[in-house]
Coordinates of C-alpha atoms in Angstrom, one line a residue:
X1310 CA 98.5 30.1 150.2
X1311 CA 98.1 32.9 147.6
X1312 CA 94.5 33.5 146.5
X1313 CA 93.7 32.1 143.0
X1314 CA 94.0 34.7 140.3
X1315 CA 91.6 34.6 137.4
X1316 CA 93.4 33.9 134.1
X1317 CA 90.7 34.7 131.5
X1318 CA 90.4 38.5 130.9
X1319 CA 87.2 40.5 130.8
X1320 CA 86.5 43.3 128.2
X1321 CA 83.6 45.5 129.1
X1322 CA 81.8 48.0 126.7
X1323 CA 81.3 51.5 128.1
X1324 CA 78.1 53.4 127.7
X1325 CA 75.4 55.4 129.6
X1326 CA 75.4 52.8 132.4
X1327 CA 79.1 53.3 133.1
X1328 CA 79.1 57.1 133.0
X1329 CA 77.7 57.9 136.5
X1330 CA 80.3 58.8 139.1
X1331 CA 81.9 55.8 140.9
X1332 CA 80.7 53.1 138.4
X1333 CA 84.0 52.9 136.5
X1334 CA 86.0 52.4 139.7
X1335 CA 83.5 49.7 140.8
X1336 CA 83.8 47.9 137.4
X1337 CA 87.6 47.9 137.6
X1338 CA 87.5 46.5 141.2
X1339 CA 85.1 43.9 140.1
X1340 CA 87.5 42.6 137.5
X1341 CA 87.5 44.5 134.2
X1342 CA 90.8 44.2 132.4
X1343 CA 90.1 46.3 129.4
X1344 CA 87.2 48.5 128.1
X1345 CA 85.6 48.9 124.7
X1346 CA 84.6 52.2 123.2
X1347 CA 82.0 51.5 120.6
X1348 CA 82.6 54.2 117.9
X1349 CA 79.2 53.3 116.3
X1350 CA 77.6 55.4 119.0
X1351 CA 78.5 58.9 120.3
X1352 CA 80.9 61.5 118.9
X1353 CA 84.7 61.7 119.3
X1354 CA 84.4 64.2 122.1
X1355 CA 82.3 61.8 124.3
X1356 CA 84.6 58.9 123.5
X1357 CA 87.7 61.0 124.4
X1358 CA 86.0 61.9 127.7
X1359 CA 85.3 58.2 128.5
X1360 CA 88.9 57.3 127.7
X1361 CA 90.2 59.9 130.0
X1362 CA 87.8 58.8 132.7
X1363 CA 89.2 55.2 132.3
X1364 CA 92.8 56.3 132.7
X1365 CA 91.9 58.3 135.8
X1366 CA 89.9 55.4 137.3
X1367 CA 92.8 53.0 136.6
X1368 CA 95.2 55.2 138.5
X1369 CA 92.8 55.5 141.4
X1370 CA 92.2 51.7 141.6
X1371 CA 95.9 50.8 140.8
X1372 CA 95.4 48.5 137.8
X1373 CA 96.5 48.3 134.2
X1374 CA 93.5 48.7 131.9
X1375 CA 93.6 48.6 128.1
X1376 CA 91.3 50.6 125.9
X1377 CA 89.8 49.2 122.7
X1378 CA 88.4 51.5 120.0
X1379 CA 85.8 49.6 117.9
X1380 CA 85.3 51.1 114.5
X1381 CA 81.7 51.1 113.1
X1382 CA 82.6 49.5 109.8
X1383 CA 80.3 49.3 106.8
X1384 CA 77.2 48.3 108.7
X1385 CA 74.3 48.2 106.3
X1386 CA 71.1 49.7 107.8
X1387 CA 67.7 50.6 106.7
X1388 CA 66.7 54.2 107.0
X1389 CA 63.9 55.6 109.2
X1390 CA 60.2 55.1 109.1
X1391 CA 57.6 58.0 109.1
X1392 CA 56.0 56.4 112.2
X1393 CA 59.2 54.9 113.7
X1394 CA 58.2 51.3 113.0
X1395 CA 55.9 49.2 110.9
X1396 CA 54.2 45.8 111.1
X1397 CA 55.2 43.4 108.4
X1398 CA 53.0 40.4 107.4
X1399 CA 54.0 37.1 105.9
X1400 CA 53.7 37.0 102.1
X1401 CA 53.3 40.8 101.7
X1402 CA 55.5 42.8 99.3
X1403 CA 58.1 45.1 100.9
X1404 CA 60.6 47.1 98.9
X1405 CA 64.1 48.3 99.8
X1406 CA 64.9 51.6 98.1
X1407 CA 68.6 52.2 97.4
X1408 CA 68.4 56.0 96.9
X1409 CA 70.0 58.8 98.8
X1410 CA 66.7 60.8 98.8
X1411 CA 64.4 57.9 99.6
X1412 CA 61.3 59.2 101.5
X1413 CA 60.6 58.1 105.1
X1414 CA 59.6 54.4 105.2
X1415 CA 56.1 52.9 105.6
X1416 CA 54.5 49.4 105.6
X1417 CA 55.4 49.1 101.8
X1418 CA 59.0 50.4 101.6
X1419 CA 62.0 51.8 103.3
X1420 CA 65.3 53.3 102.2
X1421 CA 68.7 51.6 102.7
X1422 CA 72.1 53.1 103.6
X1423 CA 74.1 51.0 101.0
X1424 CA 73.2 52.4 97.6
X1425 CA 74.9 49.6 95.7
X1426 CA 72.8 46.9 97.4
X1427 CA 70.8 46.2 94.2
X1428 CA 74.1 45.1 92.4
X1429 CA 74.9 42.7 95.2
X1430 CA 71.7 40.7 95.5
X1431 CA 69.8 38.3 93.2
X1432 CA 66.3 36.9 93.1
X1433 CA 66.0 34.1 95.7
X1434 CA 68.4 35.7 98.1
X1435 CA 67.3 36.0 101.7
X1436 CA 67.9 39.3 103.5
X1437 CA 68.0 39.4 107.3
X1438 CA 67.2 42.5 109.3
X1439 CA 67.4 43.3 113.0
X1440 CA 69.8 40.4 113.7
X1441 CA 67.6 37.9 111.7
X1442 CA 64.3 38.8 113.4
X1443 CA 63.0 40.0 110.1
X1444 CA 63.4 37.9 107.0
X1445 CA 62.8 39.0 103.4
X1446 CA 63.1 37.1 100.2
X1447 CA 64.3 39.0 97.1
X1448 CA 61.8 38.6 94.3
X1449 CA 63.2 41.0 91.7
X1450 CA 65.5 44.0 91.1
X1451 CA 63.9 47.0 89.5
X1452 CA 66.6 49.7 89.1
X1453 CA 67.3 51.2 92.6
X1454 CA 64.4 49.2 94.1
X1455 CA 64.7 45.7 95.5
X1456 CA 61.3 44.0 95.6
X1457 CA 61.0 41.4 98.4
X1458 CA 58.4 39.3 100.0
X1459 CA 58.1 39.1 103.8
X1460 CA 58.9 35.6 105.2
X1461 CA 57.6 36.1 108.7
X1462 CA 55.3 38.3 110.7
X1463 CA 57.5 40.9 112.5
X1464 CA 57.9 44.5 113.6
X1465 CA 60.6 46.5 111.9
X1466 CA 61.8 49.8 113.3
X1467 CA 64.3 52.6 112.4
X1468 CA 67.9 52.0 111.5
X1469 CA 68.0 48.2 111.9
X1470 CA 71.0 46.3 110.5
X1471 CA 70.8 44.3 107.2
X1472 CA 72.7 41.1 106.2
X1473 CA 72.5 38.7 103.3
X1474 CA 72.2 35.1 104.4
X1475 CA 75.5 33.4 103.4
X1476 CA 77.3 36.8 103.1
X1477 CA 78.6 38.0 99.8
X1478 CA 78.0 41.8 100.0
X1479 CA 80.9 43.6 98.3
X1480 CA 81.4 46.7 100.4
X1481 CA 84.8 47.1 101.9
X1482 CA 85.7 46.9 105.6
X1483 CA 87.0 50.4 106.1
X1484 CA 84.7 53.4 105.2
X1485 CA 85.9 56.9 104.9
X1486 CA 84.4 57.5 108.4
X1487 CA 86.4 54.6 109.8
X1488 CA 89.6 56.1 108.3
X1489 CA 89.0 59.4 110.1
X1490 CA 88.2 57.6 113.3
X1491 CA 91.5 55.8 113.2
X1492 CA 93.2 59.2 113.5
X1493 CA 90.9 60.0 116.5
X1494 CA 91.8 56.7 118.1
X1495 CA 95.5 57.5 117.6
X1496 CA 95.0 60.9 119.2
X1497 CA 93.4 59.2 122.2
X1498 CA 96.3 56.8 122.5
X1499 CA 94.1 53.7 122.6
X1500 CA 95.7 50.3 123.0
X1501 CA 93.6 48.3 120.5
X1502 CA 91.8 49.2 117.3
X1503 CA 89.1 46.8 116.1
X1504 CA 88.2 46.5 112.4
X1505 CA 84.6 45.6 111.9
X1506 CA 83.4 43.3 109.0
X1507 CA 87.0 42.6 107.8
X1508 CA 87.1 40.3 104.7
X1509 CA 90.7 39.5 104.2
X1510 CA 94.3 40.3 105.3
X1511 CA 94.3 43.4 103.0
X1512 CA 91.7 45.1 105.2
X1513 CA 93.8 44.5 108.3
X1514 CA 97.0 45.7 106.6
X1515 CA 95.3 48.9 105.5
X1516 CA 94.0 49.6 109.0
X1517 CA 97.5 48.9 110.4
X1518 CA 99.1 51.3 107.9
X1519 CA 96.6 54.0 108.7
X1520 CA 97.1 53.6 112.5
X1521 CA 100.9 53.7 112.2
X1522 CA 100.8 56.8 109.9
X1523 CA 98.7 58.5 112.5
X1524 CA 101.3 57.7 115.2
X1525 CA 99.5 54.8 116.9
X1526 CA 101.1 51.6 118.0
X1527 CA 97.8 50.0 119.0
X1528 CA 97.3 46.3 118.5
X1529 CA 94.9 45.6 115.5
X1530 CA 91.8 43.5 116.2
X1531 CA 90.0 41.6 113.4
X1532 CA 86.3 41.1 114.1
X1533 CA 85.2 37.9 112.4
X1534 CA 81.6 38.6 111.5
X1535 CA 81.3 37.9 107.8
X1536 CA 81.0 34.6 105.9
X1537 CA 83.9 35.8 103.7
X1538 CA 86.1 36.1 106.8
X1539 CA 85.7 32.4 107.6
X1540 CA 86.9 31.6 104.1
X1541 CA 90.0 33.8 104.6
X1542 CA 90.4 33.0 108.3
X1543 CA 94.1 31.9 108.3
X1544 CA 95.3 35.0 106.4
X1545 CA 93.2 37.4 108.6
X1546 CA 94.5 35.9 111.8
X1547 CA 98.1 36.1 110.5
X1548 CA 97.6 39.9 109.7
X1549 CA 96.0 40.6 113.1
X1550 CA 97.3 41.0 116.7
X1551 CA 94.0 40.1 118.2
X1552 CA 91.0 38.2 116.8
X1553 CA 87.4 38.7 117.9
X1554 CA 84.7 36.1 117.5
X1555 CA 81.9 38.6 116.8
X1556 CA 78.9 36.2 117.1
X1557 CA 76.1 38.7 116.3
X1558 CA 76.5 39.4 112.6
X1559 CA 78.4 36.2 112.1
X1560 CA 75.5 34.2 113.4
X1561 CA 73.1 36.1 111.2
X1562 CA 75.1 35.5 108.0
X1563 CA 76.1 31.8 108.5
X1564 CA 73.1 30.7 110.7
X1565 CA 72.9 29.7 114.4
X1566 CA 73.5 26.0 113.8
X1567 CA 77.0 26.6 112.4
X1568 CA 78.0 29.2 115.0
X1569 CA 79.3 27.0 117.9
X1570 CA 81.6 25.0 115.6
X1571 CA 82.9 28.1 114.0
X1572 CA 83.6 29.7 117.4
X1573 CA 85.8 26.8 118.3
X1574 CA 87.5 26.9 114.9
X1575 CA 88.3 30.6 115.2
X1576 CA 89.7 30.1 118.7
X1577 CA 91.8 27.2 117.6
X1578 CA 93.3 29.2 114.7
X1579 CA 94.1 32.2 116.8
X1580 CA 95.8 30.1 119.5
X1581 CA 97.8 28.2 116.9
X1582 CA 99.1 31.4 115.4
X1583 CA 99.9 32.8 118.9
X1584 CA 97.3 35.6 118.7
X1585 CA 95.0 36.8 121.5
X1586 CA 91.3 35.9 120.9
X1587 CA 88.2 37.5 122.2
X1588 CA 84.7 35.8 122.4
X1589 CA 81.9 38.4 122.2
X1590 CA 78.2 39.1 121.8
X1591 CA 75.3 38.3 124.2
X1592 CA 77.4 36.3 126.6
X1593 CA 75.3 37.5 129.6
X1594 CA 72.5 39.2 127.7
X1595 CA 69.8 38.5 130.3
X1596 CA 71.8 40.6 132.8
X1597 CA 70.7 43.8 130.9
X1598 CA 67.5 43.4 133.0
X1599 CA 68.3 40.7 135.5
X1600 CA 70.8 40.7 138.4
X1601 CA 71.8 37.0 137.7
X1602 CA 72.6 35.2 134.5
X1603 CA 70.8 32.2 133.1
X1604 CA 72.3 28.7 133.4
X1605 CA 72.6 28.7 129.6
X1606 CA 74.7 31.9 129.7
X1607 CA 76.9 30.4 132.4
X1608 CA 77.6 27.4 130.3
X1609 CA 78.3 29.6 127.2
X1610 CA 80.9 31.6 129.0
X1611 CA 82.5 28.5 130.6
X1612 CA 82.7 26.7 127.3
X1613 CA 84.5 29.7 125.7
X1614 CA 87.0 29.6 128.6
X1615 CA 87.5 25.8 128.2
X1616 CA 87.9 26.2 124.4
X1617 CA 90.9 28.5 125.1
X1618 CA 89.6 32.1 124.6
X1619 CA 91.8 34.8 126.2
X1620 CA 89.0 37.2 126.7
X1621 CA 85.2 37.3 127.2
X1622 CA 83.4 40.4 126.3
X1623 CA 80.3 42.2 127.6
X1624 CA 78.3 44.6 125.3
X1625 CA 74.9 45.9 126.3
X1626 CA 75.2 44.2 129.7
X1627 CA 77.8 46.8 130.9
X1628 CA 77.1 49.6 128.4
X1629 CA 73.4 50.0 128.9
X1630 CA 72.2 47.4 131.4
X1631 CA 70.7 47.8 134.8
X1632 CA 73.4 45.8 136.6
X1633 CA 76.8 46.5 135.0
X1634 CA 78.9 45.8 138.1
X1635 CA 77.0 42.6 138.9
X1636 CA 77.5 41.5 135.3
X1637 CA 81.3 41.9 135.7
X1638 CA 81.2 40.0 139.0
X1639 CA 79.2 37.2 137.4
X1640 CA 81.6 37.0 134.5
X1641 CA 84.6 36.8 136.7
X1642 CA 83.0 34.2 138.9
X1643 CA 82.1 32.0 135.9
X1644 CA 85.6 32.3 134.5
X1645 CA 87.3 31.2 137.8
X1646 CA 84.9 28.3 138.1
X1647 CA 85.6 27.1 134.6
X1648 CA 89.4 27.5 135.0
X1649 CA 89.4 25.6 138.3
X1650 CA 87.3 22.7 137.1
X1651 CA 88.8 22.3 133.7
X1652 CA 92.6 23.0 134.0
X1653 CA 94.1 21.9 130.7
X1654 CA 97.1 19.6 130.5
X1655 CA 99.4 21.1 127.9
X1656 CA 100.2 18.7 125.1
X1657 CA 103.9 19.6 124.4
X1658 CA 104.0 16.8 121.8
X1659 CA 101.6 18.8 119.7
X1660 CA 103.5 22.0 120.1
X1661 CA 105.3 23.4 117.0
X1662 CA 108.8 22.1 116.4
X1663 CA 110.0 24.5 113.7
X1664 CA 110.3 27.6 115.9
X1665 CA 112.2 30.5 114.3
X1666 CA 112.4 32.9 117.3
X1667 CA 114.4 32.4 120.4
X1668 CA 111.7 34.0 122.6
X1669 CA 109.2 31.4 121.4
X1670 CA 111.6 28.6 122.3
X1671 CA 112.3 30.1 125.7
X1672 CA 108.5 30.4 126.3
X1673 CA 108.0 26.8 125.5
X1674 CA 110.9 25.7 127.7
X1675 CA 109.5 27.9 130.5
X1676 CA 106.1 26.2 130.3
X1677 CA 107.6 22.8 130.2
X1678 CA 109.5 23.5 133.4
X1679 CA 106.5 25.0 135.0
X1680 CA 104.4 21.9 134.3
X1681 CA 107.0 19.2 134.9
X1682 CA 108.9 20.6 137.9
X1683 CA 106.2 22.6 139.5
X1684 CA 106.7 26.4 140.1
X1685 CA 104.7 29.0 141.8
X1686 CA 105.2 31.7 139.1
X1687 CA 106.6 32.5 135.8
X1688 CA 108.4 35.9 135.6
X1689 CA 109.0 37.5 132.2
X1690 CA 111.1 40.7 131.7
X1691 CA 109.6 42.1 128.5
X1692 CA 109.8 45.3 126.5
X1693 CA 106.9 44.9 124.1
X1694 CA 105.0 42.0 125.7
X1695 CA 105.9 39.5 123.0
X1696 CA 107.4 37.0 125.4
X1697 CA 104.3 37.2 127.6
X1698 CA 102.1 36.5 124.6
X1699 CA 104.1 33.4 123.7
X1700 CA 104.0 32.2 127.3
X1701 CA 100.2 32.7 127.5
X1702 CA 99.6 30.3 124.6
X1703 CA 100.4 27.4 126.9
X1704 CA 98.0 26.7 129.7
X1705 CA 99.9 26.3 132.9
X1706 CA 98.9 26.3 136.6
X1707 CA 101.4 29.1 137.3
X1708 CA 100.5 32.7 136.7
X1709 CA 102.7 34.8 134.4
X1710 CA 104.0 38.0 135.8
X1711 CA 105.2 40.3 133.0
X1712 CA 107.5 43.1 134.1
X1713 CA 107.8 46.1 131.7
X1714 CA 108.7 49.7 132.0
X1715 CA 106.4 50.6 129.1
X1716 CA 102.8 51.6 130.0
X1717 CA 101.5 50.8 126.5
X1718 CA 103.0 47.3 126.6
X1719 CA 101.5 46.7 130.0
X1720 CA 98.0 47.8 128.8
X1721 CA 98.2 45.6 125.7
X1722 CA 99.2 42.6 127.9
X1723 CA 95.9 43.2 129.9
X1724 CA 94.1 41.0 127.3
X1725 CA 96.5 38.1 127.4
X1726 CA 95.2 35.0 129.3
X1727 CA 97.1 34.3 132.5
X1728 CA 99.4 37.4 132.2
X1729 CA 99.6 39.9 135.0
X1730 CA 101.5 43.0 133.9
X1731 CA 103.7 44.8 136.5
X1732 CA 105.4 48.2 136.2
X1733 CA 109.2 47.7 136.5
X1734 CA 112.1 49.7 135.2
X1735 CA 115.0 47.4 134.5
X1736 CA 117.2 50.0 132.8
X1737 CA 120.8 49.8 133.9
X1738 CA 120.3 46.4 135.5
X1739 CA 122.0 43.2 134.6
X1740 CA 119.6 40.2 134.0
X1741 CA 120.6 38.9 137.5
X1742 CA 119.8 42.2 139.1
X1743 CA 116.5 42.3 137.3
X1744 CA 115.7 38.7 138.4
X1745 CA 116.4 39.6 142.0
X1746 CA 114.5 42.8 141.8
X1747 CA 111.4 41.3 140.2
X1748 CA 111.3 38.4 142.6
X1749 CA 111.6 40.8 145.5
X1750 CA 108.7 42.8 144.2
X1751 CA 106.5 39.7 144.1
X1752 CA 107.5 38.7 147.6
X1753 CA 106.7 42.2 148.9
X1754 CA 103.3 42.0 147.2
X1755 CA 102.5 38.7 148.9
X1756 CA 102.5 36.8 145.5
X1757 CA 105.6 34.7 146.4
X1758 CA 106.7 33.1 149.6
X1759 CA 109.9 31.6 151.0
X1760 CA 110.7 28.2 149.5
X1761 CA 108.7 28.6 146.3
X1762 CA 110.2 28.2 142.9
X1763 CA 110.1 30.6 139.9
X1764 CA 110.9 30.4 136.2
X1765 CA 112.5 33.6 135.1
X1766 CA 113.0 34.7 131.5
X1767 CA 114.9 37.7 130.1
X1768 CA 117.4 38.7 127.5
X1769 CA 121.1 39.0 127.9
X1770 CA 120.7 42.6 126.8
X1771 CA 118.0 44.4 128.7
X1772 CA 115.8 47.1 127.0
X1773 CA 116.0 45.3 123.7
X1774 CA 112.8 44.3 121.9
X1775 CA 112.5 40.6 121.0
X1776 CA 115.7 39.7 122.7
X1777 CA 114.5 37.1 125.3
X1778 CA 117.0 34.2 125.1
X1779 CA 117.6 33.3 128.8
X1780 CA 115.8 31.1 131.2
X1781 CA 116.6 30.6 134.9
X1782 CA 115.0 28.3 137.6
X1783 CA 115.0 30.2 140.9
X1784 CA 114.0 29.6 144.4
X1785 CA 112.8 32.2 147.0
X1786 CA 115.2 32.0 150.0
X1787 CA 114.2 32.4 153.6
X1788 CA 115.2 36.1 153.4
X1789 CA 112.9 36.6 150.4
X1790 CA 115.7 36.9 148.0
X1791 CA 116.0 34.9 144.8
X1792 CA 118.5 32.0 145.1
X1793 CA 120.3 30.2 142.3
X1794 CA 121.7 33.4 140.7
X1795 CA 125.2 33.2 142.1
X1796 CA 126.8 36.3 143.6
X1797 CA 126.0 39.7 142.1

């Protein structure tokens, strides 16, 4: 009996905690499928060094690991205080100064990075700083100065983020700095580029155009963290390859009470449009300082898995925490537990009936066979990973082994739920030869045994993108060879 393989993927943020020798290797062995480089911190040189270290560690460990470059986006922040922090008291006046030469802050005022902020707010608005810990009510606008009253006793320190309750700030998703970093990401040959604070499809289309112009074929990730993004969710998902439920800023803008329902809505929309979806932010936050997660965190991760997320993400837990490897191990353990206890029964009656692509139809047929006949594995020969993505939209008990000769495609498949990419060069082979070769590879790896059945998908013409149009039901013979192919 082959050991159960975790279907949900794990994305881990790199940082100071992952830089010491040996840590990256340990993270990959513990179950990391892809890593996140947070471009909000560090310089391009340090990010390039981390990316190179990831590639080297992946070769040593023998796994396919994707790299995600996360652009900073137009994060609004207050500037610095003369003393590093101040104590704010309920009811007191506190001004935000939108001026490039604003002096260091004190208990009465502080500068802000977004100089057009006075144009975007009105008296009565509530501004949230430091992920909502500090709450300010706008009383009046006096030129470049926003006069507010403090709504709660709190400590405010340097460079904390600022949001408006309910969203509505007009700044675009891509800054000039982001545009320059897309070129850096292309040079690094990253597999995913994440667009922070996207508002609509136009933001994603611009990022894609910039990436392609820079020579990158990276998948584009939309981070849903603005109230406006919820209003434009369908078009954003359509314009994205991957969708991230970025619960930090989203929770601040729309409120904690609305966040669980919106998380489920975003996951449903992404799955309906055949897009990969990531659930992120504070999933195992206590493990920054603790070697074990809280029960609430365990339930949070498990619920995201049950809802259908492809990926769960760690941020500070892996980047700056005291227990990065243990956090990965805990995440993997929780995912497996949730998958085993809550295996979904695919509702084929609810599946779309107006398919326009042959590879989508083949994927649906493959999953129907897998569920109604019972197979040990689904094998997909793929050039770009598109067939594997369609297959992964249906939850099945059988793992999906995606064979591709393209390293970039294999790394992008590392974030697809239930997909296990395998390096295989099918050039010069007929579909039957590829079927026999791929099944033989799985038998040699101990992933298939004599007597087990396999669903095999491919195209009539190998090495052609989007050409999957063939499905075969095979059986592993006593000699380890695929049966049901006829004579080669």
